[in-house]
mmCIF file of C-alpha atoms in Angstrom:
data_model
loop_
_atom_site.group_PDB
_atom_site.id
_atom_site.type_symbol
_atom_site.label_atom_id
_atom_site.label_comp_id
_atom_site.label_asym_id
_atom_site.label_seq_id
_atom_site.Cartn_x
_atom_site.Cartn_y
_atom_site.Cartn_z
ATOM 1 C CA UNK A 184 -7.210 -14.094 4.470
ATOM 2 C CA UNK A 185 -4.397 -14.685 1.992
ATOM 3 C CA UNK A 186 -1.050 -14.613 3.783
ATOM 4 C CA UNK A 187 2.035 -13.501 1.883
ATOM 5 C CA UNK A 188 5.399 -14.746 3.114
ATOM 6 C CA UNK A 189 8.512 -12.978 1.874
ATOM 7 C CA UNK A 190 12.023 -14.402 1.930
ATOM 8 C CA UNK A 191 14.685 -13.822 2.865
ATOM 9 C CA UNK A 192 13.987 -11.283 5.591
ATOM 10 C CA UNK A 193 17.293 -9.602 4.825
ATOM 11 C CA UNK A 194 19.452 -9.760 1.717
ATOM 12 C CA UNK A 195 23.034 -8.519 2.032
ATOM 13 C CA UNK A 196 24.518 -7.625 -1.347
ATOM 14 C CA UNK A 197 26.857 -5.144 -3.023
ATOM 15 C CA UNK A 198 26.158 -2.621 -5.766
ATOM 16 C CA UNK A 199 26.230 -4.286 -9.156
ATOM 17 C CA UNK A 200 25.053 -7.635 -7.828
ATOM 18 C CA UNK A 201 21.785 -9.342 -8.717
ATOM 19 C CA UNK A 202 19.006 -9.430 -6.130
ATOM 20 C CA UNK A 203 16.328 -12.104 -6.092
ATOM 21 C CA UNK A 204 13.414 -11.634 -3.686
ATOM 22 C CA UNK A 205 10.663 -14.171 -3.107
ATOM 23 C CA UNK A 206 7.003 -13.857 -2.168
ATOM 24 C CA UNK A 207 4.838 -16.909 -1.516
ATOM 25 C CA UNK A 208 1.053 -16.794 -1.171
ATOM 26 C CA UNK A 209 -0.935 -19.107 1.106
ATOM 27 C CA UNK A 210 -3.232 -19.926 -1.823
ATOM 28 C CA UNK A 211 -3.321 -19.208 -5.525
ATOM 29 C CA UNK A 212 -3.614 -15.541 -6.402
ATOM 30 C CA UNK A 213 -3.205 -16.034 -10.162
ATOM 31 C CA UNK A 214 -1.018 -13.102 -11.236
ATOM 32 C CA UNK A 215 -2.552 -10.535 -8.875
ATOM 33 C CA UNK A 216 0.680 -9.553 -7.169
ATOM 34 C CA UNK A 217 2.458 -6.225 -6.866
ATOM 35 C CA UNK A 218 5.869 -5.213 -5.561
ATOM 36 C CA UNK A 219 6.762 -1.989 -3.752
ATOM 37 C CA UNK A 220 9.964 -0.343 -2.628
ATOM 38 C CA UNK A 221 9.977 1.652 0.592
ATOM 39 C CA UNK A 222 12.710 3.809 2.076
ATOM 40 C CA UNK A 223 12.749 5.108 5.673
ATOM 41 C CA UNK A 224 10.243 7.872 6.257
ATOM 42 C CA UNK A 225 8.748 7.543 2.773
ATOM 43 C CA UNK A 226 5.606 6.095 1.270
ATOM 44 C CA UNK A 227 5.862 2.872 -0.724
ATOM 45 C CA UNK A 228 6.679 3.170 -4.412
ATOM 46 C CA UNK A 229 4.954 0.830 -6.832
ATOM 47 C CA UNK A 230 7.481 -1.136 -8.894
ATOM 48 C CA UNK A 231 5.596 -4.036 -10.445
ATOM 49 C CA UNK A 232 1.897 -4.822 -10.761
ATOM 50 C CA UNK A 233 0.093 -7.966 -11.846
ATOM 51 C CA UNK A 234 3.266 -9.995 -11.307
ATOM 52 C CA UNK A 235 5.324 -8.775 -14.242
ATOM 53 C CA UNK A 236 4.246 -5.301 -15.379
ATOM 54 C CA UNK A 237 6.595 -2.460 -14.540
ATOM 55 C CA UNK A 238 4.882 0.637 -13.236
ATOM 56 C CA UNK A 239 5.387 3.964 -14.919
ATOM 57 C CA UNK A 240 8.921 5.304 -14.642
ATOM 58 C CA UNK A 241 10.412 2.160 -13.111
ATOM 59 C CA UNK A 242 13.852 1.235 -14.490
ATOM 60 C CA UNK A 243 14.210 -1.900 -16.571
ATOM 61 C CA UNK A 244 16.567 -3.475 -14.008
ATOM 62 C CA UNK A 245 13.447 -4.298 -11.970
ATOM 63 C CA UNK A 246 11.496 -7.312 -13.183
ATOM 64 C CA UNK A 247 8.817 -9.541 -11.735
ATOM 65 C CA UNK A 248 7.759 -13.075 -12.482
ATOM 66 C CA UNK A 249 5.559 -15.858 -11.167
ATOM 67 C CA UNK A 250 1.950 -16.938 -10.933
ATOM 68 C CA UNK A 251 -0.230 -18.961 -8.618
ATOM 69 C CA UNK A 252 1.566 -18.987 -5.270
ATOM 70 C CA UNK A 253 5.237 -18.253 -6.029
ATOM 71 C CA UNK A 254 6.557 -14.915 -7.188
ATOM 72 C CA UNK A 255 9.957 -13.304 -7.662
ATOM 73 C CA UNK A 256 11.236 -9.758 -7.874
ATOM 74 C CA UNK A 257 14.617 -9.495 -9.558
ATOM 75 C CA UNK A 258 16.886 -6.482 -9.562
ATOM 76 C CA UNK A 259 19.412 -7.272 -12.255
ATOM 77 C CA UNK A 260 22.222 -5.013 -11.068
ATOM 78 C CA UNK A 261 21.840 -3.162 -7.793
ATOM 79 C CA UNK A 262 22.268 0.597 -7.808
ATOM 80 C CA UNK A 263 23.063 2.438 -4.560
ATOM 81 C CA UNK A 264 19.505 3.812 -4.422
ATOM 82 C CA UNK A 265 18.018 0.289 -4.543
ATOM 83 C CA UNK A 266 19.013 -0.557 -0.967
ATOM 84 C CA UNK A 267 15.630 -0.412 0.742
ATOM 85 C CA UNK A 268 12.684 -2.453 1.976
ATOM 86 C CA UNK A 269 10.581 -4.358 -0.531
ATOM 87 C CA UNK A 270 6.997 -5.516 -0.012
ATOM 88 C CA UNK A 271 4.692 -7.674 -2.056
ATOM 89 C CA UNK A 272 0.915 -7.165 -2.102
ATOM 90 C CA UNK A 273 -1.901 -9.342 -3.439
ATOM 91 C CA UNK A 274 -5.259 -8.197 -4.779
ATOM 92 C CA UNK A 275 -6.905 -11.555 -5.426
ATOM 93 C CA UNK A 276 -8.910 -11.581 -2.204
ATOM 94 C CA UNK A 277 -9.201 -8.030 -0.848
ATOM 95 C CA UNK A 278 -5.704 -6.658 -0.193
ATOM 96 C CA UNK A 279 -2.861 -7.957 1.941
ATOM 97 C CA UNK A 280 0.871 -7.264 2.120
ATOM 98 C CA UNK A 281 3.905 -9.381 2.809
ATOM 99 C CA UNK A 282 6.242 -8.844 5.729
ATOM 100 C CA UNK A 283 9.014 -7.342 3.631
ATOM 101 C CA UNK A 284 12.581 -8.053 2.549
ATOM 102 C CA UNK A 285 15.337 -5.622 3.454
ATOM 103 C CA UNK A 286 18.035 -5.286 0.817
ATOM 104 C CA UNK A 287 21.129 -3.994 2.545
ATOM 105 C CA UNK A 288 24.752 -3.399 1.659
ATOM 106 C CA UNK B 261 0.952 16.046 -11.140
ATOM 107 C CA UNK B 262 -1.387 14.189 -8.796
ATOM 108 C CA UNK B 263 -0.798 14.865 -5.111
ATOM 109 C CA UNK B 264 -2.403 13.353 -2.022
ATOM 110 C CA UNK B 265 -2.106 14.869 1.432
ATOM 111 C CA UNK B 266 -3.278 13.338 4.700
ATOM 112 C CA UNK B 267 -4.406 15.533 7.572
ATOM 113 C CA UNK B 268 -5.589 14.798 11.082
ATOM 114 C CA UNK B 269 -4.533 14.678 14.724
ATOM 115 C CA UNK B 270 -1.149 13.218 15.577
ATOM 116 C CA UNK B 271 -2.241 12.073 19.039
ATOM 117 C CA UNK B 272 -5.514 10.434 20.003
ATOM 118 C CA UNK B 273 -6.617 8.927 23.314
ATOM 119 C CA UNK B 274 -7.553 5.273 23.729
ATOM 120 C CA UNK B 275 -11.236 4.491 23.119
ATOM 121 C CA UNK B 276 -11.662 7.689 21.069
ATOM 122 C CA UNK B 277 -12.320 8.037 17.329
ATOM 123 C CA UNK B 278 -9.683 8.907 14.745
ATOM 124 C CA UNK B 279 -10.682 11.116 11.831
ATOM 125 C CA UNK B 280 -8.373 11.583 8.865
ATOM 126 C CA UNK B 281 -8.840 13.456 5.607
ATOM 127 C CA UNK B 282 -7.043 12.877 2.316
ATOM 128 C CA UNK B 283 -6.998 15.958 0.090
ATOM 129 C CA UNK B 284 -6.381 15.293 -3.596
ATOM 130 C CA UNK B 285 -4.906 17.885 -5.960
ATOM 131 C CA UNK B 286 -3.862 17.686 -9.600
ATOM 132 C CA UNK B 287 -6.737 15.365 -10.452
ATOM 133 C CA UNK B 288 -10.425 14.880 -9.798
ATOM 134 C CA UNK B 289 -11.801 12.090 -7.609
ATOM 135 C CA UNK B 290 -15.169 12.305 -9.374
ATOM 136 C CA UNK B 291 -13.706 12.026 -12.884
ATOM 137 C CA UNK B 292 -11.708 8.915 -12.145
ATOM 138 C CA UNK B 293 -12.419 5.217 -12.361
ATOM 139 C CA UNK B 294 -10.572 4.419 -9.145
ATOM 140 C CA UNK B 295 -11.218 3.068 -5.692
ATOM 141 C CA UNK B 296 -9.208 5.471 -3.525
ATOM 142 C CA UNK B 297 -7.679 3.794 -0.508
ATOM 143 C CA UNK B 298 -6.396 4.059 3.044
ATOM 144 C CA UNK B 299 -3.447 1.915 4.144
ATOM 145 C CA UNK B 300 -1.624 1.976 7.466
ATOM 146 C CA UNK B 301 1.748 0.827 8.755
ATOM 147 C CA UNK B 302 2.353 0.255 12.475
ATOM 148 C CA UNK B 303 5.941 1.005 13.529
ATOM 149 C CA UNK B 304 8.269 -1.705 12.249
ATOM 150 C CA UNK B 305 5.401 -3.777 10.862
ATOM 151 C CA UNK B 306 3.905 -4.641 7.498
ATOM 152 C CA UNK B 307 1.465 -2.477 5.596
ATOM 153 C CA UNK B 308 -2.238 -3.081 6.218
ATOM 154 C CA UNK B 309 -5.025 -2.071 3.851
ATOM 155 C CA UNK B 310 -7.928 -0.474 5.685
ATOM 156 C CA UNK B 311 -10.580 0.509 3.149
ATOM 157 C CA UNK B 312 -11.250 1.876 -0.331
ATOM 158 C CA UNK B 313 -13.964 4.079 -1.831
ATOM 159 C CA UNK B 314 -15.255 4.986 -5.296
ATOM 160 C CA UNK B 315 -16.421 8.528 -6.077
ATOM 161 C CA UNK B 316 -20.000 7.275 -6.113
ATOM 162 C CA UNK B 317 -19.647 6.124 -2.508
ATOM 163 C CA UNK B 318 -19.200 2.411 -3.155
ATOM 164 C CA UNK B 319 -16.878 1.009 -0.487
ATOM 165 C CA UNK B 320 -14.675 -1.964 0.376
ATOM 166 C CA UNK B 321 -13.389 -2.710 3.861
ATOM 167 C CA UNK B 322 -10.744 -4.920 5.420
ATOM 168 C CA UNK B 323 -12.874 -7.550 7.208
ATOM 169 C CA UNK B 324 -10.673 -7.408 10.295
ATOM 170 C CA UNK B 325 -11.342 -3.681 10.733
ATOM 171 C CA UNK B 326 -14.769 -3.322 9.191
ATOM 172 C CA UNK B 327 -16.678 -3.037 12.457
ATOM 173 C CA UNK B 328 -14.673 0.048 13.449
ATOM 174 C CA UNK B 329 -14.067 1.798 10.114
ATOM 175 C CA UNK B 330 -16.047 4.224 7.984
ATOM 176 C CA UNK B 331 -14.683 5.614 4.726
ATOM 177 C CA UNK B 332 -16.455 8.464 2.953
ATOM 178 C CA UNK B 333 -15.931 10.795 0.009
ATOM 179 C CA UNK B 334 -16.671 14.478 -0.590
ATOM 180 C CA UNK B 335 -16.332 15.110 -4.316
ATOM 181 C CA UNK B 336 -17.103 18.828 -3.924
ATOM 182 C CA UNK B 337 -13.920 19.201 -1.873
ATOM 183 C CA UNK B 338 -11.991 16.522 -3.794
ATOM 184 C CA UNK B 339 -11.369 14.688 -0.522
ATOM 185 C CA UNK B 340 -12.001 11.324 1.051
ATOM 186 C CA UNK B 341 -11.984 10.519 4.730
ATOM 187 C CA UNK B 342 -11.444 7.783 7.265
ATOM 188 C CA UNK B 343 -12.989 7.283 10.694
ATOM 189 C CA UNK B 344 -11.684 4.599 13.033
ATOM 190 C CA UNK B 345 -13.466 4.060 16.336
ATOM 191 C CA UNK B 346 -12.580 2.468 19.676
ATOM 192 C CA UNK B 347 -8.888 3.140 19.317
ATOM 193 C CA UNK B 348 -6.213 1.151 21.135
ATOM 194 C CA UNK B 349 -2.445 1.316 21.152
ATOM 195 C CA UNK B 350 -2.473 -1.251 18.340
ATOM 196 C CA UNK B 351 -3.897 1.430 16.048
ATOM 197 C CA UNK B 352 -0.731 3.509 16.385
ATOM 198 C CA UNK B 353 0.599 3.709 12.849
ATOM 199 C CA UNK B 354 1.462 5.858 9.880
ATOM 200 C CA UNK B 355 -1.738 6.249 7.870
ATOM 201 C CA UNK B 356 -1.415 6.644 4.105
ATOM 202 C CA UNK B 357 -4.002 7.569 1.531
ATOM 203 C CA UNK B 358 -3.398 6.305 -1.992
ATOM 204 C CA UNK B 359 -4.718 6.093 -5.536
ATOM 205 C CA UNK B 360 -4.691 2.855 -7.515
ATOM 206 C CA UNK B 361 -2.855 2.403 -10.764
ATOM 207 C CA UNK B 362 -5.860 0.720 -12.409
ATOM 208 C CA UNK B 363 -9.615 0.588 -12.083
ATOM 209 C CA UNK B 364 -11.340 -2.076 -10.078
ATOM 210 C CA UNK B 365 -12.256 -2.631 -6.456
ATOM 211 C CA UNK B 366 -9.001 -4.329 -5.428
ATOM 212 C CA UNK B 367 -5.804 -2.968 -6.944
ATOM 213 C CA UNK B 368 -2.258 -1.894 -6.381
ATOM 214 C CA UNK B 369 -1.479 1.763 -5.634
ATOM 215 C CA UNK B 370 0.822 4.070 -7.541
ATOM 216 C CA UNK B 371 0.195 7.449 -5.930
ATOM 217 C CA UNK B 372 0.592 7.811 -2.170
ATOM 218 C CA UNK B 373 0.392 10.610 0.324
ATOM 219 C CA UNK B 374 3.401 11.266 2.532
ATOM 220 C CA UNK B 375 1.687 9.561 5.464
ATOM 221 C CA UNK B 376 0.353 10.821 8.798
ATOM 222 C CA UNK B 377 1.704 9.410 12.043
ATOM 223 C CA UNK B 378 -1.086 8.746 14.523
ATOM 224 C CA UNK B 379 -0.206 7.800 18.083
ATOM 225 C CA UNK B 380 -2.837 6.369 20.403
ATOM 226 C CA UNK B 381 -1.909 7.209 23.957
ATOM 227 C CA UNK B 382 -3.418 8.736 27.060
#
């Protein structure tokens, strides 16, 4: 099983600031990594797939980078609606998810 | 607009079998090149992929759950289903059905149902 470790667990920032979230895989997953946003009581929302491709309708302030074992989700300037939980997910060896990073005010 | 809707019991007893249905509207399961999936999220914990199925019936299972899980598809009703046997409290979770954003057996998911909370308790 490929284990995904996200850091930090919590990120305390203010609107307008830059957010940098990390996801590390226990072995190489090439670029087979996705990022999701989840708000309380809602389903996850796909933001980024295959490391750097924005999903349909996702604002340009969200960007993804990385390959192999280290990946980053960057939110260039936080909007009030961006404060949420963020998960990474790999599809290199079946499917597993990271433990999440909470972006809070 | 594609829509997925989970249905099933909210409360199930330990050792029993959970049956969930995902009804798809706004698109056809049988005219798609996707492996439709089930994912769950125990309270306060990370998401866990359970299984995926193609319209033809080809399946993929999470190895850690495979012995207890059956996923099936009914293209005539535009639905796919999940059965999970030998339930314990650890199976308490919100169960989501989802559609991938690309073809292929293992993918990311861009359309999700609202989720169905299933509690395992006597």
